[in-house]
Protein backbone atom coordinates (compact mmCIF):
# COMPACT_ATOMS: atom_id res chain seq x y z
CA UNK A 1 0.00 0.00 0.00
CA UNK A 2 1.50 3.37 -1.00
CA UNK A 3 2.35 5.85 1.75
CA UNK A 4 2.18 9.64 1.70
CA UNK A 5 5.93 9.50 1.10
CA UNK A 6 5.39 7.50 -2.10
CA UNK A 7 2.78 10.04 -3.23
CA UNK A 8 5.17 12.90 -2.41
CA UNK A 9 8.00 11.35 -4.43
CA UNK A 10 5.74 10.73 -7.43
CA UNK A 11 4.27 14.23 -7.32
CA UNK A 12 7.69 15.87 -6.92
CA UNK A 13 9.16 13.97 -9.86
CA UNK A 14 6.14 14.62 -12.08
CA UNK A 15 5.96 18.33 -11.30
CA UNK A 16 9.72 18.87 -11.57
CA UNK A 17 9.55 17.28 -15.03
CA UNK A 18 6.62 19.53 -15.94
CA UNK A 19 8.48 22.64 -14.74
CA UNK A 20 11.51 21.57 -16.76
CA UNK A 21 9.29 21.25 -19.87
CA UNK A 22 8.41 24.92 -19.58
CA UNK A 23 11.96 25.74 -20.58
CA UNK A 24 12.21 29.00 -18.64
CA UNK A 25 15.91 29.82 -18.49
CA UNK A 26 15.95 31.43 -15.04
CA UNK A 27 13.76 28.74 -13.44
CA UNK A 28 16.07 26.07 -14.88
CA UNK A 29 19.10 27.98 -13.61
CA UNK A 30 17.63 28.11 -10.11
CA UNK A 31 16.97 24.35 -10.15
CA UNK A 32 20.59 23.81 -11.28
CA UNK A 33 21.87 26.11 -8.54
CA UNK A 34 19.82 24.22 -5.97
CA UNK A 35 21.24 20.87 -7.13
CA UNK A 36 24.80 22.21 -7.18
CA UNK A 37 24.50 23.54 -3.63
CA UNK A 38 24.20 19.98 -2.29
CA UNK A 39 27.26 18.54 -4.06
CA UNK A 40 30.56 17.93 -2.27
CA UNK A 41 32.55 21.09 -1.71
CA UNK A 42 34.24 22.47 1.39
CA UNK A 43 31.41 20.60 3.15
CA UNK A 44 30.53 17.10 2.02
CA UNK A 45 27.14 16.37 0.45
CA UNK A 46 26.08 14.35 3.51
CA UNK A 47 26.55 17.34 5.81
CA UNK A 48 24.83 19.67 3.36
CA UNK A 49 21.72 17.45 3.38
CA UNK A 50 21.64 17.66 7.18
CA UNK A 51 21.89 21.45 6.93
CA UNK A 52 19.06 21.40 4.40
CA UNK A 53 16.94 19.39 6.84
CA UNK A 54 17.53 21.87 9.66
CA UNK A 55 16.81 24.88 7.44
CA UNK A 56 13.68 23.24 6.03
CA UNK A 57 12.40 22.48 9.51
CA UNK A 58 13.00 26.04 10.73
CA UNK A 59 11.31 27.36 7.57
CA UNK A 60 8.42 24.92 8.19
CA UNK A 61 8.35 23.32 4.74
CA UNK A 62 7.09 19.74 5.07
CA UNK A 63 7.86 18.93 1.42
CA UNK A 64 11.45 20.04 1.96
CA UNK A 65 11.63 18.12 5.25
CA UNK A 66 10.50 14.96 3.43
CA UNK A 67 13.02 15.47 0.65
CA UNK A 68 15.98 16.18 2.93
CA UNK A 69 15.12 13.38 5.35
CA UNK A 70 14.98 10.97 2.41
CA UNK A 71 18.42 12.20 1.31
CA UNK A 72 19.79 12.11 4.88
CA UNK A 73 18.68 8.50 5.36
CA UNK A 74 20.25 7.55 2.01
CA UNK A 75 23.45 9.35 3.08
CA UNK A 76 23.65 7.23 6.24
CA UNK A 77 22.69 9.57 9.08
CA UNK A 78 21.53 7.66 12.16
CA UNK A 79 18.27 8.38 13.94
CA UNK A 80 20.18 9.80 16.91
CA UNK A 81 22.09 12.21 14.64
CA UNK A 82 18.88 13.25 12.91
CA UNK A 83 17.13 13.80 16.27
CA UNK A 84 20.03 16.02 17.33
CA UNK A 85 19.77 18.06 14.12
CA UNK A 86 16.01 18.36 14.53
CA UNK A 87 16.58 19.55 18.09
CA UNK A 88 18.73 22.38 16.71
CA UNK A 89 15.89 23.28 14.35
CA UNK A 90 13.44 23.27 17.25
CA UNK A 91 15.64 25.51 19.39
CA UNK A 92 16.24 27.93 16.52
CA UNK A 93 12.66 27.94 15.26
CA UNK A 94 10.80 27.70 18.56
CA UNK A 95 7.49 26.07 19.40
CA UNK A 96 5.97 26.90 15.99
CA UNK A 97 8.27 24.17 14.61
CA UNK A 98 6.64 21.44 16.74
CA UNK A 99 4.03 20.39 14.11
CA UNK A 100 6.84 20.09 11.57
CA UNK A 101 8.92 18.10 14.04
CA UNK A 102 5.97 15.69 14.30
CA UNK A 103 5.88 15.48 10.52
CA UNK A 104 9.65 14.86 10.38
CA UNK A 105 9.50 12.04 12.92
CA UNK A 106 6.62 10.40 11.06
CA UNK A 107 8.59 10.69 7.81
CA UNK A 108 11.67 9.19 9.44
CA UNK A 109 9.53 6.31 10.73
CA UNK A 110 8.23 5.74 7.18
CA UNK A 111 11.75 5.83 5.75
CA UNK A 112 13.07 3.36 8.31
CA UNK A 113 10.09 1.09 7.70
CA UNK A 114 10.89 1.13 3.98
CA UNK A 115 14.35 -0.10 4.85
CA UNK A 116 12.84 -3.05 6.71
CA UNK A 117 9.89 -3.41 4.29
CA UNK A 118 7.38 -2.98 7.12
CA UNK A 119 5.47 0.26 6.66
CA UNK A 120 3.95 1.59 9.90
CA UNK A 121 0.43 2.98 9.85
CA UNK A 122 0.29 6.71 9.18
CA UNK A 123 -0.94 8.86 11.99
CA UNK A 124 -3.63 11.51 11.60
CA UNK A 125 -2.17 14.99 11.30
CA UNK A 126 -2.44 17.33 14.24
CA UNK A 127 -1.61 20.99 14.41
CSV table of N, CA and C in Angstrom, one decimal:
chain,number,residue,atom,x,y,z
A,1,UNK,N,0.8,-1.2,0.0
A,1,UNK,CA,0.0,0.0,0.0
A,1,UNK,C,0.9,1.3,0.0
A,2,UNK,N,0.7,2.2,-0.9
A,2,UNK,CA,1.5,3.4,-1.0
A,2,UNK,C,1.3,4.3,0.2
A,3,UNK,N,2.4,4.9,0.6
A,3,UNK,CA,2.4,5.8,1.8
A,3,UNK,C,2.3,7.3,1.2
A,4,UNK,N,2.1,8.2,2.1
A,4,UNK,CA,2.2,9.6,1.7
A,4,UNK,C,3.6,10.0,1.2
A,5,UNK,N,4.6,9.3,1.6
A,5,UNK,CA,5.9,9.5,1.1
A,5,UNK,C,6.0,9.1,-0.4
A,6,UNK,N,5.4,7.9,-0.7
A,6,UNK,CA,5.4,7.5,-2.1
A,6,UNK,C,4.7,8.5,-3.0
A,7,UNK,N,3.5,9.0,-2.5
A,7,UNK,CA,2.8,10.0,-3.2
A,7,UNK,C,3.6,11.3,-3.4
A,8,UNK,N,4.3,11.7,-2.3
A,8,UNK,CA,5.2,12.9,-2.4
A,8,UNK,C,6.3,12.7,-3.5
A,9,UNK,N,6.9,11.6,-3.5
A,9,UNK,CA,8.0,11.4,-4.4
A,9,UNK,C,7.5,11.4,-5.9
A,10,UNK,N,6.3,10.8,-6.1
A,10,UNK,CA,5.7,10.7,-7.4
A,10,UNK,C,5.4,12.1,-7.9
A,11,UNK,N,4.7,12.9,-7.0
A,11,UNK,CA,4.3,14.2,-7.3
A,11,UNK,C,5.5,15.1,-7.6
A,12,UNK,N,6.5,15.0,-6.8
A,12,UNK,CA,7.7,15.9,-6.9
A,12,UNK,C,8.4,15.6,-8.3
A,13,UNK,N,8.5,14.3,-8.6
A,13,UNK,CA,9.2,14.0,-9.9
A,13,UNK,C,8.3,14.4,-11.0
A,14,UNK,N,7.0,14.2,-11.0
A,14,UNK,CA,6.1,14.6,-12.1
A,14,UNK,C,6.1,16.1,-12.3
A,15,UNK,N,6.0,16.9,-11.2
A,15,UNK,CA,6.0,18.3,-11.3
A,15,UNK,C,7.3,18.9,-11.6
A,16,UNK,N,8.4,18.4,-11.2
A,16,UNK,CA,9.7,18.9,-11.6
A,16,UNK,C,9.9,18.7,-13.1
A,17,UNK,N,9.5,17.5,-13.6
A,17,UNK,CA,9.5,17.3,-15.0
A,17,UNK,C,8.7,18.3,-15.8
A,18,UNK,N,7.5,18.6,-15.3
A,18,UNK,CA,6.6,19.5,-15.9
A,18,UNK,C,7.2,20.9,-15.9
A,19,UNK,N,7.8,21.3,-14.8
A,19,UNK,CA,8.5,22.6,-14.7
A,19,UNK,C,9.6,22.7,-15.7
A,20,UNK,N,10.4,21.6,-15.8
A,20,UNK,CA,11.5,21.6,-16.8
A,20,UNK,C,11.0,21.7,-18.2
A,21,UNK,N,9.9,21.1,-18.5
A,21,UNK,CA,9.3,21.3,-19.9
A,21,UNK,C,9.0,22.7,-20.3
A,22,UNK,N,8.7,23.5,-19.3
A,22,UNK,CA,8.4,24.9,-19.6
A,22,UNK,C,9.6,25.6,-20.3
A,23,UNK,N,10.8,25.2,-19.9
A,23,UNK,CA,12.0,25.7,-20.6
A,23,UNK,C,12.3,27.2,-20.2
A,24,UNK,N,11.9,27.6,-19.1
A,24,UNK,CA,12.2,29.0,-18.6
A,24,UNK,C,13.7,29.0,-18.1
A,25,UNK,N,14.5,29.8,-18.8
A,25,UNK,CA,15.9,29.8,-18.5
A,25,UNK,C,16.2,30.1,-17.0
A,26,UNK,N,15.6,31.1,-16.4
A,26,UNK,CA,15.9,31.4,-15.0
A,26,UNK,C,15.4,30.4,-14.0
A,27,UNK,N,14.3,29.8,-14.3
A,27,UNK,CA,13.8,28.7,-13.4
A,27,UNK,C,14.7,27.6,-13.5
A,28,UNK,N,15.1,27.2,-14.7
A,28,UNK,CA,16.1,26.1,-14.9
A,28,UNK,C,17.4,26.4,-14.2
A,29,UNK,N,17.9,27.6,-14.3
A,29,UNK,CA,19.1,28.0,-13.6
A,29,UNK,C,19.0,27.8,-12.1
A,30,UNK,N,17.8,28.2,-11.6
A,30,UNK,CA,17.6,28.1,-10.1
A,30,UNK,C,17.7,26.6,-9.7
A,31,UNK,N,17.0,25.8,-10.5
A,31,UNK,CA,17.0,24.4,-10.2
A,31,UNK,C,18.4,23.8,-10.2
A,32,UNK,N,19.2,24.2,-11.2
A,32,UNK,CA,20.6,23.8,-11.3
A,32,UNK,C,21.4,24.3,-10.1
A,33,UNK,N,21.2,25.5,-9.7
A,33,UNK,CA,21.9,26.1,-8.5
A,33,UNK,C,21.5,25.3,-7.3
A,34,UNK,N,20.3,25.0,-7.1
A,34,UNK,CA,19.8,24.2,-6.0
A,34,UNK,C,20.5,22.9,-5.9
A,35,UNK,N,20.6,22.2,-7.1
A,35,UNK,CA,21.2,20.9,-7.1
A,35,UNK,C,22.7,21.0,-6.8
A,36,UNK,N,23.4,22.0,-7.4
A,36,UNK,CA,24.8,22.2,-7.2
A,36,UNK,C,25.1,22.5,-5.7
A,37,UNK,N,24.2,23.2,-5.0
A,37,UNK,CA,24.5,23.5,-3.6
A,37,UNK,C,24.7,22.3,-2.7
A,38,UNK,N,24.1,21.2,-3.1
A,38,UNK,CA,24.2,20.0,-2.3
A,38,UNK,C,25.3,19.0,-2.7
A,39,UNK,N,26.1,19.4,-3.7
A,39,UNK,CA,27.3,18.5,-4.1
A,39,UNK,C,28.4,18.8,-3.1
A,40,UNK,N,29.4,17.8,-3.1
A,40,UNK,CA,30.6,17.9,-2.3
A,40,UNK,C,31.3,19.2,-2.6
A,41,UNK,N,31.7,19.9,-1.6
A,41,UNK,CA,32.5,21.1,-1.7
A,41,UNK,C,33.4,21.2,-0.5
A,42,UNK,N,33.5,22.4,0.1
A,42,UNK,CA,34.2,22.5,1.4
A,42,UNK,C,33.5,21.6,2.4
A,43,UNK,N,32.2,21.5,2.3
A,43,UNK,CA,31.4,20.6,3.1
A,43,UNK,C,31.0,19.4,2.3
A,44,UNK,N,31.0,18.2,2.8
A,44,UNK,CA,30.5,17.1,2.0
A,44,UNK,C,29.0,17.1,1.8
A,45,UNK,N,28.6,16.4,0.8
A,45,UNK,CA,27.1,16.4,0.5
A,45,UNK,C,26.3,15.8,1.6
A,46,UNK,N,26.8,14.9,2.4
A,46,UNK,CA,26.1,14.3,3.5
A,46,UNK,C,25.8,15.4,4.5
A,47,UNK,N,26.7,16.3,4.9
A,47,UNK,CA,26.6,17.3,5.8
A,47,UNK,C,25.6,18.4,5.3
A,48,UNK,N,25.7,18.7,4.0
A,48,UNK,CA,24.8,19.7,3.4
A,48,UNK,C,23.4,19.2,3.4
A,49,UNK,N,23.1,17.9,3.3
A,49,UNK,CA,21.7,17.4,3.4
A,49,UNK,C,21.2,17.7,4.8
A,50,UNK,N,22.0,17.4,5.8
A,50,UNK,CA,21.6,17.7,7.2
A,50,UNK,C,21.3,19.1,7.4
A,51,UNK,N,22.2,20.0,6.8
A,51,UNK,CA,21.9,21.5,6.9
A,51,UNK,C,20.6,21.8,6.2
A,52,UNK,N,20.3,21.2,5.1
A,52,UNK,CA,19.1,21.4,4.4
A,52,UNK,C,17.9,21.0,5.2
A,53,UNK,N,18.0,19.9,6.0
A,53,UNK,CA,16.9,19.4,6.8
A,53,UNK,C,16.7,20.4,7.9
A,54,UNK,N,17.7,20.9,8.6
A,54,UNK,CA,17.5,21.9,9.7
A,54,UNK,C,16.9,23.1,9.1
A,55,UNK,N,17.4,23.7,8.0
A,55,UNK,CA,16.8,24.9,7.4
A,55,UNK,C,15.4,24.7,7.0
A,56,UNK,N,15.0,23.5,6.5
A,56,UNK,CA,13.7,23.2,6.0
A,56,UNK,C,12.7,23.1,7.2
A,57,UNK,N,13.2,22.6,8.3
A,57,UNK,CA,12.4,22.5,9.5
A,57,UNK,C,12.1,23.9,10.1
A,58,UNK,N,13.2,24.7,10.2
A,58,UNK,CA,13.0,26.0,10.7
A,58,UNK,C,12.1,26.8,9.8
A,59,UNK,N,12.2,26.6,8.5
A,59,UNK,CA,11.3,27.4,7.6
A,59,UNK,C,9.9,26.7,7.5
A,60,UNK,N,9.7,25.6,8.1
A,60,UNK,CA,8.4,24.9,8.2
A,60,UNK,C,7.9,24.5,6.8
A,61,UNK,N,8.7,23.8,6.1
A,61,UNK,CA,8.3,23.3,4.7
A,61,UNK,C,8.4,21.8,4.8
A,62,UNK,N,7.2,21.2,5.0
A,62,UNK,CA,7.1,19.7,5.1
A,62,UNK,C,7.6,19.0,3.8
A,63,UNK,N,7.3,19.6,2.6
A,63,UNK,CA,7.9,18.9,1.4
A,63,UNK,C,9.4,18.9,1.5
A,64,UNK,N,10.0,20.0,1.9
A,64,UNK,CA,11.5,20.0,2.0
A,64,UNK,C,12.0,19.1,3.1
A,65,UNK,N,11.3,19.1,4.2
A,65,UNK,CA,11.6,18.1,5.3
A,65,UNK,C,11.6,16.7,4.7
A,66,UNK,N,10.6,16.3,4.0
A,66,UNK,CA,10.5,15.0,3.4
A,66,UNK,C,11.7,14.7,2.5
A,67,UNK,N,11.9,15.7,1.6
A,67,UNK,CA,13.0,15.5,0.6
A,67,UNK,C,14.4,15.3,1.4
A,68,UNK,N,14.7,16.2,2.3
A,68,UNK,CA,16.0,16.2,2.9
A,68,UNK,C,16.1,15.0,3.9
A,69,UNK,N,15.0,14.6,4.5
A,69,UNK,CA,15.1,13.4,5.4
A,69,UNK,C,15.4,12.2,4.5
A,70,UNK,N,14.7,12.1,3.3
A,70,UNK,CA,15.0,11.0,2.4
A,70,UNK,C,16.5,10.9,2.0
A,71,UNK,N,17.0,12.1,1.7
A,71,UNK,CA,18.4,12.2,1.3
A,71,UNK,C,19.3,11.9,2.5
A,72,UNK,N,19.0,12.4,3.7
A,72,UNK,CA,19.8,12.1,4.9
A,72,UNK,C,19.8,10.6,5.2
A,73,UNK,N,18.7,9.9,5.1
A,73,UNK,CA,18.7,8.5,5.4
A,73,UNK,C,19.5,7.8,4.3
A,74,UNK,N,19.4,8.2,3.1
A,74,UNK,CA,20.3,7.6,2.0
A,74,UNK,C,21.7,7.8,2.3
A,75,UNK,N,22.0,9.0,2.8
A,75,UNK,CA,23.4,9.4,3.1
A,75,UNK,C,24.0,8.6,4.3
A,76,UNK,N,23.2,8.0,5.1
A,76,UNK,CA,23.6,7.2,6.2
A,76,UNK,C,23.6,7.9,7.6
A,77,UNK,N,22.8,9.0,7.7
A,77,UNK,CA,22.7,9.6,9.1
A,77,UNK,C,21.9,8.6,10.0
A,78,UNK,N,22.3,8.5,11.2
A,78,UNK,CA,21.5,7.7,12.2
A,78,UNK,C,20.3,8.4,12.7
A,79,UNK,N,19.4,7.7,13.3
A,79,UNK,CA,18.3,8.4,13.9
A,79,UNK,C,18.7,9.4,15.0
A,80,UNK,N,19.7,8.9,15.8
A,80,UNK,CA,20.2,9.8,16.9
A,80,UNK,C,20.8,11.1,16.4
A,81,UNK,N,21.5,11.0,15.3
A,81,UNK,CA,22.1,12.2,14.6
A,81,UNK,C,21.0,13.1,14.1
A,82,UNK,N,20.0,12.5,13.5
A,82,UNK,CA,18.9,13.2,12.9
A,82,UNK,C,18.1,13.9,14.0
A,83,UNK,N,17.8,13.2,15.1
A,83,UNK,CA,17.1,13.8,16.3
A,83,UNK,C,17.9,15.0,16.8
A,84,UNK,N,19.2,14.9,16.9
A,84,UNK,CA,20.0,16.0,17.3
A,84,UNK,C,19.9,17.2,16.4
A,85,UNK,N,19.9,17.0,15.1
A,85,UNK,CA,19.8,18.1,14.1
A,85,UNK,C,18.4,18.7,14.2
A,86,UNK,N,17.4,17.8,14.4
A,86,UNK,CA,16.0,18.4,14.5
A,86,UNK,C,15.8,19.1,15.8
A,87,UNK,N,16.6,18.8,16.9
A,87,UNK,CA,16.6,19.5,18.1
A,87,UNK,C,17.1,20.9,17.9
A,88,UNK,N,18.2,21.1,17.1
A,88,UNK,CA,18.7,22.4,16.7
A,88,UNK,C,17.7,23.2,16.0
A,89,UNK,N,17.0,22.6,15.1
A,89,UNK,CA,15.9,23.3,14.4
A,89,UNK,C,14.8,23.7,15.3
A,90,UNK,N,14.5,22.9,16.3
A,90,UNK,CA,13.4,23.3,17.3
A,90,UNK,C,13.9,24.4,18.1
A,91,UNK,N,15.1,24.4,18.6
A,91,UNK,CA,15.6,25.5,19.4
A,91,UNK,C,15.7,26.8,18.6
A,92,UNK,N,16.2,26.7,17.4
A,92,UNK,CA,16.2,27.9,16.5
A,92,UNK,C,14.9,28.4,16.2
A,93,UNK,N,14.0,27.5,15.8
A,93,UNK,CA,12.7,27.9,15.3
A,93,UNK,C,11.6,28.2,16.3
A,94,UNK,N,11.8,27.5,17.5
A,94,UNK,CA,10.8,27.7,18.6
A,94,UNK,C,9.6,26.8,18.4
A,95,UNK,N,8.6,27.0,19.3
A,95,UNK,CA,7.5,26.1,19.4
A,95,UNK,C,6.7,26.0,18.1
A,96,UNK,N,6.7,27.0,17.2
A,96,UNK,CA,6.0,26.9,16.0
A,96,UNK,C,6.5,25.8,15.1
A,97,UNK,N,7.7,25.3,15.4
A,97,UNK,CA,8.3,24.2,14.6
A,97,UNK,C,7.7,22.8,15.0
A,98,UNK,N,7.1,22.7,16.2
A,98,UNK,CA,6.6,21.4,16.7
A,98,UNK,C,5.8,20.6,15.8
A,99,UNK,N,4.8,21.2,15.1
A,99,UNK,CA,4.0,20.4,14.1
A,99,UNK,C,4.9,19.8,13.0
A,100,UNK,N,5.9,20.5,12.6
A,100,UNK,CA,6.8,20.1,11.6
A,100,UNK,C,7.8,19.1,12.1
A,101,UNK,N,8.1,19.1,13.4
A,101,UNK,CA,8.9,18.1,14.0
A,101,UNK,C,8.1,16.8,14.1
A,102,UNK,N,6.8,16.9,14.4
A,102,UNK,CA,6.0,15.7,14.3
A,102,UNK,C,6.0,15.1,12.9
A,103,UNK,N,5.9,15.9,11.9
A,103,UNK,CA,5.9,15.5,10.5
A,103,UNK,C,7.2,14.8,10.2
A,104,UNK,N,8.3,15.4,10.6
A,104,UNK,CA,9.6,14.9,10.4
A,104,UNK,C,9.8,13.5,11.0
A,105,UNK,N,9.4,13.3,12.2
A,105,UNK,CA,9.5,12.0,12.9
A,105,UNK,C,8.7,11.0,12.2
A,106,UNK,N,7.4,11.3,11.8
A,106,UNK,CA,6.6,10.4,11.1
A,106,UNK,C,7.3,10.0,9.8
A,107,UNK,N,7.9,11.0,9.1
A,107,UNK,CA,8.6,10.7,7.8
A,107,UNK,C,9.8,9.8,8.1
A,108,UNK,N,10.5,10.0,9.1
A,108,UNK,CA,11.7,9.2,9.4
A,108,UNK,C,11.2,7.8,9.7
A,109,UNK,N,10.1,7.6,10.5
A,109,UNK,CA,9.5,6.3,10.7
A,109,UNK,C,9.2,5.6,9.4
A,110,UNK,N,8.6,6.3,8.5
A,110,UNK,CA,8.2,5.7,7.2
A,110,UNK,C,9.5,5.3,6.4
A,111,UNK,N,10.5,6.2,6.4
A,111,UNK,CA,11.8,5.8,5.7
A,111,UNK,C,12.4,4.6,6.4
A,112,UNK,N,12.5,4.5,7.7
A,112,UNK,CA,13.1,3.4,8.3
A,112,UNK,C,12.2,2.1,8.0
A,113,UNK,N,10.9,2.2,8.0
A,113,UNK,CA,10.1,1.1,7.7
A,113,UNK,C,10.3,0.6,6.3
A,114,UNK,N,10.5,1.5,5.4
A,114,UNK,CA,10.9,1.1,4.0
A,114,UNK,C,12.2,0.3,4.0
A,115,UNK,N,13.1,0.7,4.8
A,115,UNK,CA,14.4,-0.1,4.8
A,115,UNK,C,14.1,-1.5,5.3
A,116,UNK,N,13.1,-1.7,6.2
A,116,UNK,CA,12.8,-3.0,6.7
A,116,UNK,C,11.6,-3.7,6.0
A,117,UNK,N,11.0,-3.0,5.1
A,117,UNK,CA,9.9,-3.4,4.3
A,117,UNK,C,8.6,-3.6,5.1
A,118,UNK,N,8.6,-2.9,6.3
A,118,UNK,CA,7.4,-3.0,7.1
A,118,UNK,C,6.9,-1.5,7.3
A,119,UNK,N,5.9,-1.1,6.6
A,119,UNK,CA,5.5,0.3,6.7
A,119,UNK,C,4.5,0.4,7.8
A,120,UNK,N,4.8,1.4,8.8
A,120,UNK,CA,3.9,1.6,9.9
A,120,UNK,C,2.7,2.3,9.5
A,121,UNK,N,1.6,2.2,10.2
A,121,UNK,CA,0.4,3.0,9.8
A,121,UNK,C,0.7,4.5,10.0
A,122,UNK,N,0.1,5.3,9.1
A,122,UNK,CA,0.3,6.7,9.2
A,122,UNK,C,-0.6,7.2,10.3
A,123,UNK,N,-0.2,8.3,10.9
A,123,UNK,CA,-0.9,8.9,12.0
A,123,UNK,C,-1.7,10.0,11.4
A,124,UNK,N,-2.9,10.3,12.0
A,124,UNK,CA,-3.6,11.5,11.6
A,124,UNK,C,-2.8,12.8,11.9
A,125,UNK,N,-2.9,13.8,11.1
A,125,UNK,CA,-2.2,15.0,11.3
A,125,UNK,C,-2.8,15.8,12.4
A,126,UNK,N,-2.0,16.5,13.2
A,126,UNK,CA,-2.4,17.3,14.2
A,126,UNK,C,-1.6,18.6,14.2
A,127,UNK,N,-2.3,19.7,14.5
A,127,UNK,CA,-1.6,21.0,14.4
A,127,UNK,C,-1.1,21.5,15.6
